[in-house]
Amino acid sequence: GGPASLSRFRGALVAAVLGDCVGGEFEGAEEVPMDRVLQHLNGLEDESRGDGILQYSDDTAMTRCVVQSLLTRAGFDEQDMARRFAKEYSHSPGRGYGAGVIQVLRKLASPHLNDVFQPARAQFSGHGSFGNGGAMRAAPFALAFSNPVDIRRYSRLGAMLTHSCSLGYNGAVLQALAVHISLQGGLELPHRPTFINKLISEMEEVEAEDAARSDSRVFSESEFPFCDRLHRVKDLMERNNSVSIEEVISELGNGIAALHSVPTAIFCVLHCLEPREGLPERYGGLERTMAYSLALGGDTDTIACMAGAIAGAHYGIDAIPQIWQRCCEGAEDADINAERLHTLYHQAPAEG
Ligand code: R7I
Ligand code: MG
Ligand code: MG
C-alpha cells in the first residue's frame, strides 16, 4: 500500500505483538543458533497448536495501554495513560515487567498522585531508568500522529511516565520516528538509502537538548549516544553480507537498555530487507526480520517487537503469515486497533 495505508498500520501493530510473543522464548538467552530459531518458528505451523498459545509480555501489555489511551482521548493525555499502565499492571502483574518499573507502576496506582511523572523521576537514585520499556511501547505514537514534531513530543512524554532518563525516553523517540518514516514509505527502494540519515538528523536535534547532554556525560557515553549508534548501524550496513551476529551484538548490543536495543532493532530491519544467507529462501522480509532479531539473543522479545513494528509498517499486513498471527495472544486485537488508529490518524486536525 501507499504511504500511511491501512495495511501498513495493521502490519506495524500486529508484527509488534508477534515479535513480543515469538521472542519471549529466547529472552535472556546469551546466543541463539539460527537452527533453534527456525525450529521455534516452524513449530508455529504445527496444526495442533491452539489459538493464541504464545502469550504476550509487558511489551504488548503496555503498548495496548498506549493504544487505548490515544484512541479514547483522541490524543495524548498523561493522566489517562498513567492510569491505564497502573491498572494493567495490577490486573496482570506477571507479564515479565522490568525489575525497576514495577515500583513506578505501583505508585501510579495511588489516587493521591498529583504529578504522574514524579514516580519515574525517583527511579535509580533520581536519574530515572534507561531501560527500553519506553521504547518497546512507542510505535502507537507514530500511528496516532502524522506530524514528526507531535511524534517526538508525545513519544517522549509517554515514555517519561516510567523512564525519565534521556537514554530511556530518547530511545522511545527514535523508535517512534523509525516507525513513522517506515509508515511513510521510507524503506521503499527509492528512499531506502536516506532512511538512516533521516533518523540521524532528527536525533541530532533531539540529543542536542541539555538533559540529553548531561545524561550522556553522567553515563560516560559519547556526546550524541543514539546518533553514534545510528552511525554504527550505517557502517555495518555498508559492509553488507560480511557482518556476523557477534559483531552486531558487540557494536550495537542486545540488552535491556534502550541504547543497546533500539538501534539494534533498526539494524535488524535494514539488514533483512534483502535475502540473507542462513535464512530460508521461502521467507519474506518480515519473516527474516523476526528470525534475525531472535537469533541475536538477549532482549529478544523487545528487539523483535520494535523491529516488528518498523518492518510491519513497511511490508504491511499481508506479509505476516496468518498462521503466526493465530498463534499470538493479542494479534487480533492489535489488528482491530490498527484500523481505529488509521481512522484517527487521517482525521487528526492539522494543528495536531
Ligand atoms: O525498561 P523496563 O520497562 O524494562 C523493559 C524490559 C523489556 O525487556 C521487557 O520485555 C521486560 O523484560 O523488561 O524496566 P526498568 O526496570 O525501568 O529497566 C529494566 C532494567 O534495566 C532494570 O531493572 C535495571 O536492571 C536496568 N536499568 C538500570 N540499571 C542501573 N541504572 C535501567 N535503568 C537503570 C539505571 O539507571
Ligand atoms: Mg517483555
Ligand atoms: Mg524484553
GROMACS .gro file of C-alpha atoms and ligand atoms in nm:
model
  390
    1GLY     CA    1   0.000   0.000   0.000
    2GLY     CA    2   0.091   0.369  -0.032
    3PRO     CA    3   0.216   0.593   0.248
    4ALA     CA    4   0.015   0.557   0.571
    5SER     CA    5  -0.214   0.292   0.418
    6LEU     CA    6  -0.431   0.075   0.639
    7SER     CA    7  -0.218  -0.228   0.553
    8ARG     CA    8   0.089  -0.055   0.695
    9PHE     CA    9  -0.091   0.036   1.020
   10ARG     CA   10  -0.208  -0.323   1.063
   11GLY     CA   11   0.136  -0.459   0.976
   12ALA     CA   12   0.306  -0.236   1.233
   13LEU     CA   13   0.081  -0.314   1.527
   14VAL     CA   14   0.038  -0.686   1.454
   15ALA     CA   15   0.407  -0.753   1.385
   16ALA     CA   16   0.498  -0.580   1.712
   17VAL     CA   17   0.276  -0.825   1.902
   18LEU     CA   18   0.424  -1.112   1.704
   19GLY     CA   19   0.779  -1.009   1.790
   20ASP     CA   20   0.692  -0.996   2.158
   21CYS     CA   21   0.512  -1.333   2.152
   22VAL     CA   22   0.763  -1.530   1.945
   23GLY     CA   23   1.062  -1.353   2.103
   24GLY     CA   24   0.962  -1.444   2.458
   25GLU     CA   25   1.100  -1.794   2.407
   26PHE     CA   26   1.460  -1.668   2.394
   27GLU     CA   27   1.457  -1.360   2.619
   28GLY     CA   28   1.776  -1.355   2.820
   29ALA     CA   29   1.947  -1.631   2.620
   30GLU     CA   30   2.309  -1.544   2.553
   31GLU     CA   31   2.315  -1.662   2.195
   32VAL     CA   32   2.060  -1.849   1.990
   33PRO     CA   33   2.171  -2.068   1.699
   34MET     CA   34   1.963  -1.993   1.389
   35ASP     CA   35   1.860  -2.359   1.378
   36ARG     CA   36   1.683  -2.321   1.709
   37VAL     CA   37   1.513  -2.001   1.597
   38LEU     CA   38   1.386  -2.166   1.278
   39GLN     CA   39   1.271  -2.470   1.474
   40HIS     CA   40   1.074  -2.242   1.703
   41LEU     CA   41   0.919  -2.055   1.410
   42ASN     CA   42   0.844  -2.375   1.216
   43GLY     CA   43   0.672  -2.508   1.524
   44LEU     CA   44   0.413  -2.231   1.487
   45GLU     CA   45   0.296  -2.401   1.168
   46ASP     CA   46   0.206  -2.717   1.357
   47GLU     CA   47  -0.171  -2.763   1.319
   48SER     CA   48  -0.210  -2.890   1.675
   49ARG     CA   49  -0.107  -2.553   1.813
   50GLY     CA   50  -0.404  -2.380   1.972
   51ASP     CA   51  -0.513  -2.025   1.906
   52GLY     CA   52  -0.315  -1.761   2.092
   53ILE     CA   53  -0.084  -2.015   2.250
   54LEU     CA   54   0.208  -1.774   2.274
   55GLN     CA   55   0.131  -1.517   2.540
   56TYR     CA   56   0.236  -1.157   2.512
   57SER     CA   57   0.451  -0.988   2.776
   58ASP     CA   58   0.480  -0.638   2.926
   59ASP     CA   59   0.585  -0.500   2.586
   60THR     CA   60   0.243  -0.566   2.437
   61ALA     CA   61   0.054  -0.512   2.763
   62MET     CA   62   0.187  -0.154   2.782
   63THR     CA   63   0.152  -0.095   2.406
   64ARG     CA   64  -0.216  -0.184   2.439
   65CYS     CA   65  -0.250   0.077   2.716
   66VAL     CA   66  -0.088   0.339   2.493
   67VAL     CA   67  -0.320   0.250   2.205
   68GLN     CA   68  -0.633   0.253   2.419
   69SER     CA   69  -0.539   0.585   2.575
   70LEU     CA   70  -0.459   0.755   2.243
   71LEU     CA   71  -0.784   0.626   2.094
   72THR     CA   72  -1.008   0.707   2.389
   73ARG     CA   73  -0.866   1.054   2.442
   74ALA     CA   74  -0.815   1.116   2.068
   75GLY     CA   75  -0.466   1.236   2.155
   76PHE     CA   76  -0.214   1.227   2.439
   77ASP     CA   77  -0.340   1.251   2.796
   78GLU     CA   78  -0.073   1.165   3.053
   79GLN     CA   79  -0.319   1.113   3.340
   80ASP     CA   80  -0.525   0.867   3.141
   81MET     CA   81  -0.221   0.679   3.009
   82ALA     CA   82  -0.064   0.653   3.355
   83ARG     CA   83  -0.389   0.522   3.499
   84ARG     CA   84  -0.407   0.255   3.229
   85PHE     CA   85  -0.047   0.141   3.293
   86ALA     CA   86  -0.118   0.110   3.666
   87LYS     CA   87  -0.446  -0.072   3.614
   88GLU     CA   88  -0.298  -0.315   3.363
   89TYR     CA   89  -0.011  -0.395   3.596
   90SER     CA   90  -0.233  -0.454   3.899
   91HIS     CA   91  -0.459  -0.673   3.687
   92SER     CA   92  -0.177  -0.885   3.533
   93PRO     CA   93   0.148  -0.832   3.724
   94GLY     CA   94   0.305  -1.149   3.585
   95ARG     CA   95   0.382  -1.029   3.231
   96GLY     CA   96   0.757  -1.005   3.286
   97TYR     CA   97   0.793  -0.635   3.369
   98GLY     CA   98   1.140  -0.489   3.431
   99ALA     CA   99   1.252  -0.511   3.793
  100GLY     CA  100   1.259  -0.134   3.846
  101VAL     CA  101   0.948  -0.020   3.663
  102ILE     CA  102   0.725  -0.221   3.896
  103GLN     CA  103   0.781   0.042   4.165
  104VAL     CA  104   0.665   0.316   3.929
  105LEU     CA  105   0.356   0.121   3.829
  106ARG     CA  106   0.264   0.068   4.195
  107LYS     CA  107   0.299   0.439   4.272
  108LEU     CA  108   0.097   0.534   3.963
  109ALA     CA  109  -0.195   0.339   4.110
  110SER     CA  110  -0.222   0.584   4.401
  111PRO     CA  111  -0.532   0.804   4.379
  112HIS     CA  112  -0.343   1.083   4.562
  113LEU     CA  113  -0.073   1.125   4.299
  114ASN     CA  114  -0.071   1.477   4.151
  115ASP     CA  115   0.233   1.463   3.923
  116VAL     CA  116   0.220   1.143   3.718
  117PHE     CA  117   0.581   1.194   3.604
  118GLN     CA  118   0.715   1.203   3.961
  119PRO     CA  119   0.744   0.825   4.031
  120ALA     CA  120   0.957   0.778   3.717
  121ARG     CA  121   1.189   1.061   3.824
  122ALA     CA  122   1.256   0.887   4.156
  123GLN     CA  123   1.396   0.574   3.987
  124PHE     CA  124   1.763   0.476   4.012
  125SER     CA  125   1.868   0.736   4.270
  126GLY     CA  126   1.689   1.013   4.088
  127HIS     CA  127   1.822   0.996   3.733
  128GLY     CA  128   1.546   0.769   3.607
  129SER     CA  129   1.553   0.443   3.412
  130PHE     CA  130   1.747   0.398   3.088
  131GLY     CA  131   1.567   0.068   3.019
  132ASN     CA  132   1.392   0.003   2.688
  133GLY     CA  133   1.044  -0.007   2.845
  134GLY     CA  134   0.956   0.333   2.698
  135ALA     CA  135   1.077   0.237   2.351
  136MET     CA  136   0.906  -0.104   2.342
  137ARG     CA  137   0.564   0.068   2.355
  138ALA     CA  138   0.643   0.372   2.136
  139ALA     CA  139   0.508   0.255   1.798
  140PRO     CA  140   0.147   0.372   1.853
  141PHE     CA  141   0.262   0.735   1.873
  142ALA     CA  142   0.363   0.709   1.507
  143LEU     CA  143   0.020   0.564   1.428
  144ALA     CA  144  -0.177   0.834   1.610
  145PHE     CA  145   0.013   1.146   1.497
  146SER     CA  146   0.125   1.232   1.146
  147ASN     CA  147   0.347   1.527   1.228
  148PRO     CA  148   0.705   1.440   1.338
  149VAL     CA  149   0.701   1.726   1.590
  150ASP     CA  150   0.399   1.571   1.763
  151ILE     CA  151   0.550   1.225   1.741
  152ARG     CA  152   0.867   1.348   1.909
  153ARG     CA  153   0.683   1.539   2.180
  154TYR     CA  154   0.432   1.272   2.275
  155SER     CA  155   0.650   0.962   2.243
  156ARG     CA  156   0.890   1.137   2.480
  157LEU     CA  157   0.619   1.225   2.733
  158GLY     CA  158   0.463   0.880   2.704
  159ALA     CA  159   0.796   0.720   2.786
  160MET     CA  160   0.864   0.966   3.071
  161LEU     CA  161   0.573   0.820   3.265
  162THR     CA  162   0.814   0.537   3.353
  163HIS     CA  163   1.153   0.635   3.206
  164SER     CA  164   1.280   0.982   3.292
  165CYS     CA  165   1.643   0.931   3.190
  166SER     CA  166   1.706   1.071   2.842
  167LEU     CA  167   1.882   0.746   2.749
  168GLY     CA  168   1.545   0.580   2.811
  169TYR     CA  169   1.295   0.826   2.663
  170ASN     CA  170   1.507   0.921   2.363
  171GLY     CA  171   1.505   0.553   2.269
  172ALA     CA  172   1.127   0.582   2.254
  173VAL     CA  173   1.154   0.891   2.034
  174LEU     CA  174   1.390   0.708   1.799
  175GLN     CA  175   1.165   0.403   1.780
  176ALA     CA  176   0.855   0.614   1.710
  177LEU     CA  177   1.038   0.812   1.438
  178ALA     CA  178   1.160   0.490   1.275
  179VAL     CA  179   0.803   0.359   1.260
  180HIS     CA  180   0.686   0.697   1.125
  181ILE     CA  181   0.939   0.707   0.841
  182SER     CA  182   0.870   0.344   0.753
  183LEU     CA  183   0.495   0.412   0.751
  184GLN     CA  184   0.555   0.696   0.503
  185GLY     CA  185   0.727   0.454   0.264
  186GLY     CA  186   1.076   0.549   0.377
  187LEU     CA  187   1.202   0.192   0.331
  188GLU     CA  188   1.077   0.162  -0.027
  189LEU     CA  189   1.365   0.127  -0.270
  190PRO     CA  190   1.396   0.486  -0.392
  191HIS     CA  191   1.401   0.627  -0.036
  192ARG     CA  192   1.587   0.344   0.132
  193PRO     CA  193   1.939   0.493   0.111
  194THR     CA  194   1.828   0.802   0.308
  195PHE     CA  195   1.631   0.621   0.581
  196ILE     CA  196   1.911   0.611   0.835
  197ASN     CA  197   2.026   0.967   0.754
  198LYS     CA  198   1.676   1.097   0.825
  199LEU     CA  199   1.684   0.931   1.165
  200ILE     CA  200   2.030   1.068   1.239
  201SER     CA  201   1.932   1.424   1.154
  202GLU     CA  202   1.615   1.401   1.368
  203MET     CA  203   1.812   1.255   1.659
  204GLU     CA  204   2.083   1.523   1.627
  205GLU     CA  205   1.816   1.776   1.722
  206VAL     CA  206   1.666   1.553   1.990
  207GLU     CA  207   2.001   1.481   2.154
  208ALA     CA  208   2.112   1.844   2.147
  209GLU     CA  209   1.883   1.912   2.446
  210ASP     CA  210   2.050   1.991   2.779
  211ALA     CA  211   1.910   1.687   2.962
  212ALA     CA  212   2.047   1.452   2.697
  213ARG     CA  213   2.387   1.621   2.701
  214SER     CA  214   2.417   1.594   3.078
  215ASP     CA  215   2.293   1.230   3.094
  216SER     CA  216   2.544   1.120   2.833
  217ARG     CA  217   2.817   1.277   3.050
  218VAL     CA  218   2.686   1.104   3.366
  219PHE     CA  219   2.695   0.766   3.190
  220SER     CA  220   3.024   0.836   3.009
  221GLU     CA  221   2.858   0.793   2.672
  222SER     CA  222   2.956   0.985   2.361
  223GLU     CA  223   2.801   1.330   2.321
  224PHE     CA  224   2.516   1.208   2.099
  225PRO     CA  225   2.478   0.846   2.205
  226PHE     CA  226   2.185   0.744   1.981
  227CYS     CA  227   2.334   0.927   1.680
  228ASP     CA  228   2.661   0.750   1.748
  229ARG     CA  229   2.485   0.411   1.740
  230LEU     CA  230   2.297   0.504   1.424
  231HIS     CA  231   2.630   0.580   1.257
  232ARG     CA  232   2.742   0.233   1.360
  233VAL     CA  233   2.427   0.090   1.202
  234LYS     CA  234   2.522   0.271   0.884
  235ASP     CA  235   2.877   0.135   0.892
  236LEU     CA  236   2.752  -0.221   0.944
  237MET     CA  237   2.505  -0.177   0.657
  238GLU     CA  238   2.779  -0.067   0.422
  239ARG     CA  239   2.965  -0.390   0.498
  240ASN     CA  240   2.659  -0.578   0.384
  241ASN     CA  241   2.690  -0.957   0.386
  242SER     CA  242   3.012  -0.976   0.584
  243VAL     CA  243   2.858  -0.880   0.919
  244SER     CA  244   2.843  -1.154   1.181
  245ILE     CA  245   2.589  -1.178   1.461
  246GLU     CA  246   2.873  -1.144   1.713
  247GLU     CA  247   2.977  -0.812   1.558
  248VAL     CA  248   2.621  -0.681   1.566
  249ILE     CA  249   2.600  -0.767   1.934
  250SER     CA  250   2.934  -0.610   2.018
  251GLU     CA  251   2.879  -0.295   1.807
  252LEU     CA  252   2.513  -0.231   1.889
  253GLY     CA  253   2.420  -0.456   2.183
  254ASN     CA  254   2.120  -0.677   2.254
  255GLY     CA  255   2.048  -0.568   2.609
  256ILE     CA  256   1.772  -0.417   2.818
  257ALA     CA  257   1.897  -0.055   2.786
  258ALA     CA  258   1.722   0.146   2.515
  259LEU     CA  259   2.063   0.245   2.381
  260HIS     CA  260   2.156  -0.122   2.340
  261SER     CA  261   1.834  -0.233   2.173
  262VAL     CA  262   1.658   0.037   1.967
  263PRO     CA  263   1.945   0.090   1.717
  264THR     CA  264   1.982  -0.291   1.710
  265ALA     CA  265   1.616  -0.333   1.614
  266ILE     CA  266   1.659  -0.075   1.338
  267PHE     CA  267   1.962  -0.266   1.211
  268CYS     CA  268   1.765  -0.593   1.207
  269VAL     CA  269   1.503  -0.436   0.979
  270LEU     CA  270   1.756  -0.283   0.740
  271HIS     CA  271   1.973  -0.594   0.725
  272CYS     CA  272   1.675  -0.817   0.643
  273LEU     CA  273   1.539  -0.606   0.356
  274GLU     CA  274   1.746  -0.837   0.133
  275PRO     CA  275   1.761  -1.219   0.139
  276ARG     CA  276   2.039  -1.335   0.369
  277GLU     CA  277   2.247  -1.646   0.391
  278GLY     CA  278   2.134  -1.874   0.672
  279LEU     CA  279   1.770  -1.767   0.641
  280PRO     CA  280   1.517  -1.979   0.448
  281GLU     CA  281   1.466  -1.870   0.086
  282ARG     CA  282   1.090  -1.901   0.125
  283TYR     CA  283   1.094  -1.631   0.393
  284GLY     CA  284   0.984  -1.283   0.302
  285GLY     CA  285   1.140  -0.974   0.461
  286LEU     CA  286   0.915  -0.968   0.764
  287GLU     CA  287   0.984  -1.331   0.847
  288ARG     CA  288   1.356  -1.270   0.801
  289THR     CA  289   1.341  -0.972   1.037
  290MET     CA  290   1.172  -1.181   1.307
  291ALA     CA  291   1.414  -1.473   1.274
  292TYR     CA  292   1.719  -1.249   1.270
  293SER     CA  293   1.605  -1.050   1.575
  294LEU     CA  294   1.560  -1.371   1.773
  295ALA     CA  295   1.899  -1.509   1.671
  296LEU     CA  296   2.072  -1.211   1.838
  297GLY     CA  297   1.966  -1.339   2.179
  298GLY     CA  298   1.950  -1.100   2.474
  299ASP     CA  299   1.631  -0.895   2.498
  300THR     CA  300   1.469  -1.088   2.213
  301ASP     CA  301   1.103  -1.015   2.283
  302THR     CA  302   1.166  -0.643   2.293
  303ILE     CA  303   1.406  -0.623   1.998
  304ALA     CA  304   1.170  -0.836   1.785
  305CYS     CA  305   0.873  -0.626   1.900
  306MET     CA  306   1.042  -0.300   1.798
  307ALA     CA  307   1.186  -0.442   1.474
  308GLY     CA  308   0.841  -0.591   1.406
  309ALA     CA  309   0.670  -0.252   1.431
  310ILE     CA  310   0.917  -0.087   1.192
  311ALA     CA  311   0.917  -0.380   0.947
  312GLY     CA  312   0.539  -0.426   0.966
  313ALA     CA  313   0.491  -0.058   0.875
  314HIS     CA  314   0.699  -0.124   0.565
  315TYR     CA  315   0.575  -0.463   0.443
  316GLY     CA  316   0.212  -0.432   0.554
  317ILE     CA  317  -0.026  -0.690   0.697
  318ASP     CA  318  -0.018  -0.930   0.401
  319ALA     CA  319   0.348  -1.007   0.468
  320ILE     CA  320   0.268  -1.160   0.807
  321PRO     CA  321   0.192  -1.534   0.789
  322GLN     CA  322  -0.162  -1.589   0.913
  323ILE     CA  323  -0.052  -1.899   1.095
  324TRP     CA  324   0.188  -1.687   1.301
  325GLN     CA  325  -0.086  -1.437   1.376
  326ARG     CA  326  -0.315  -1.713   1.500
  327CYS     CA  327  -0.054  -1.834   1.750
  328CYS     CA  328  -0.013  -1.500   1.922
  329GLU     CA  329  -0.231  -1.370   2.201
  330GLY     CA  330  -0.345  -1.018   2.123
  331ALA     CA  331  -0.269  -1.023   1.748
  332GLU     CA  332  -0.636  -0.998   1.658
  333ASP     CA  333  -0.693  -0.706   1.897
  334ALA     CA  334  -0.390  -0.532   1.750
  335ASP     CA  335  -0.537  -0.568   1.403
  336ILE     CA  336  -0.868  -0.413   1.511
  337ASN     CA  337  -0.695  -0.131   1.695
  338ALA     CA  338  -0.472  -0.059   1.396
  339GLU     CA  339  -0.782   0.019   1.193
  340ARG     CA  340  -0.907   0.256   1.463
  341LEU     CA  341  -0.570   0.431   1.477
  342HIS     CA  342  -0.571   0.460   1.099
  343THR     CA  343  -0.905   0.641   1.119
  344LEU     CA  344  -0.782   0.871   1.398
  345TYR     CA  345  -0.460   0.946   1.209
  346HIS     CA  346  -0.639   1.053   0.894
  347GLN     CA  347  -0.896   1.256   1.092
  348ALA     CA  348  -0.641   1.439   1.305
  349PRO     CA  349  -0.671   1.818   1.283
  350ALA     CA  350  -0.386   1.989   1.104
  351GLU     CA  351  -0.260   2.172   1.412
  352GLY     CA  352  -0.227   1.833   1.594
  353R7I     O1  353   1.273  -0.057   3.095
  353R7I     P1  354   1.181  -0.150   3.162
  353R7I     O2  355   1.037  -0.128   3.145
  353R7I     O3  356   1.216  -0.299   3.117
  353R7I     C1  357   1.180  -0.342   2.991
  353R7I     C2  358   1.232  -0.480   2.972
  353R7I     C3  359   1.194  -0.539   2.841
  353R7I     O4  360   1.294  -0.630   2.801
  353R7I     C4  361   1.069  -0.614   2.871
  353R7I     O5  362   1.045  -0.717   2.779
  353R7I     C5  363   1.091  -0.663   3.012
  353R7I     O6  364   1.156  -0.786   3.017
  353R7I     O7  365   1.174  -0.565   3.072
  353R7I     O8  366   1.209  -0.165   3.317
  353R7I     P2  367   1.315  -0.095   3.411
  353R7I     O9  368   1.306  -0.170   3.539
  353R7I    O10  369   1.295   0.051   3.416
  353R7I    O11  370   1.456  -0.122   3.342
  353R7I     C6  371   1.496  -0.253   3.315
  353R7I     C7  372   1.628  -0.283   3.388
  353R7I    O12  373   1.732  -0.204   3.334
  353R7I     C8  374   1.626  -0.251   3.537
  353R7I    O13  375   1.562  -0.349   3.611
  353R7I     C9  376   1.774  -0.238   3.564
  353R7I    O14  377   1.833  -0.365   3.576
  353R7I    C10  378   1.824  -0.174   3.435
  353R7I     N1  379   1.834  -0.028   3.450
  353R7I    C11  380   1.926   0.037   3.522
  353R7I     N2  381   2.026  -0.009   3.597
  353R7I    C12  382   2.104   0.080   3.658
  353R7I     N3  383   2.085   0.214   3.647
  353R7I    C13  384   1.755   0.064   3.393
  353R7I     N4  385   1.794   0.189   3.428
  353R7I    C14  386   1.900   0.174   3.508
  353R7I    C15  387   1.985   0.267   3.573
  353R7I    O15  388   1.973   0.391   3.564
  354MG      MG  389   0.869  -0.831   2.773
  355MG      MG  390   1.220  -0.778   2.679
   0.00000   0.00000   0.00000
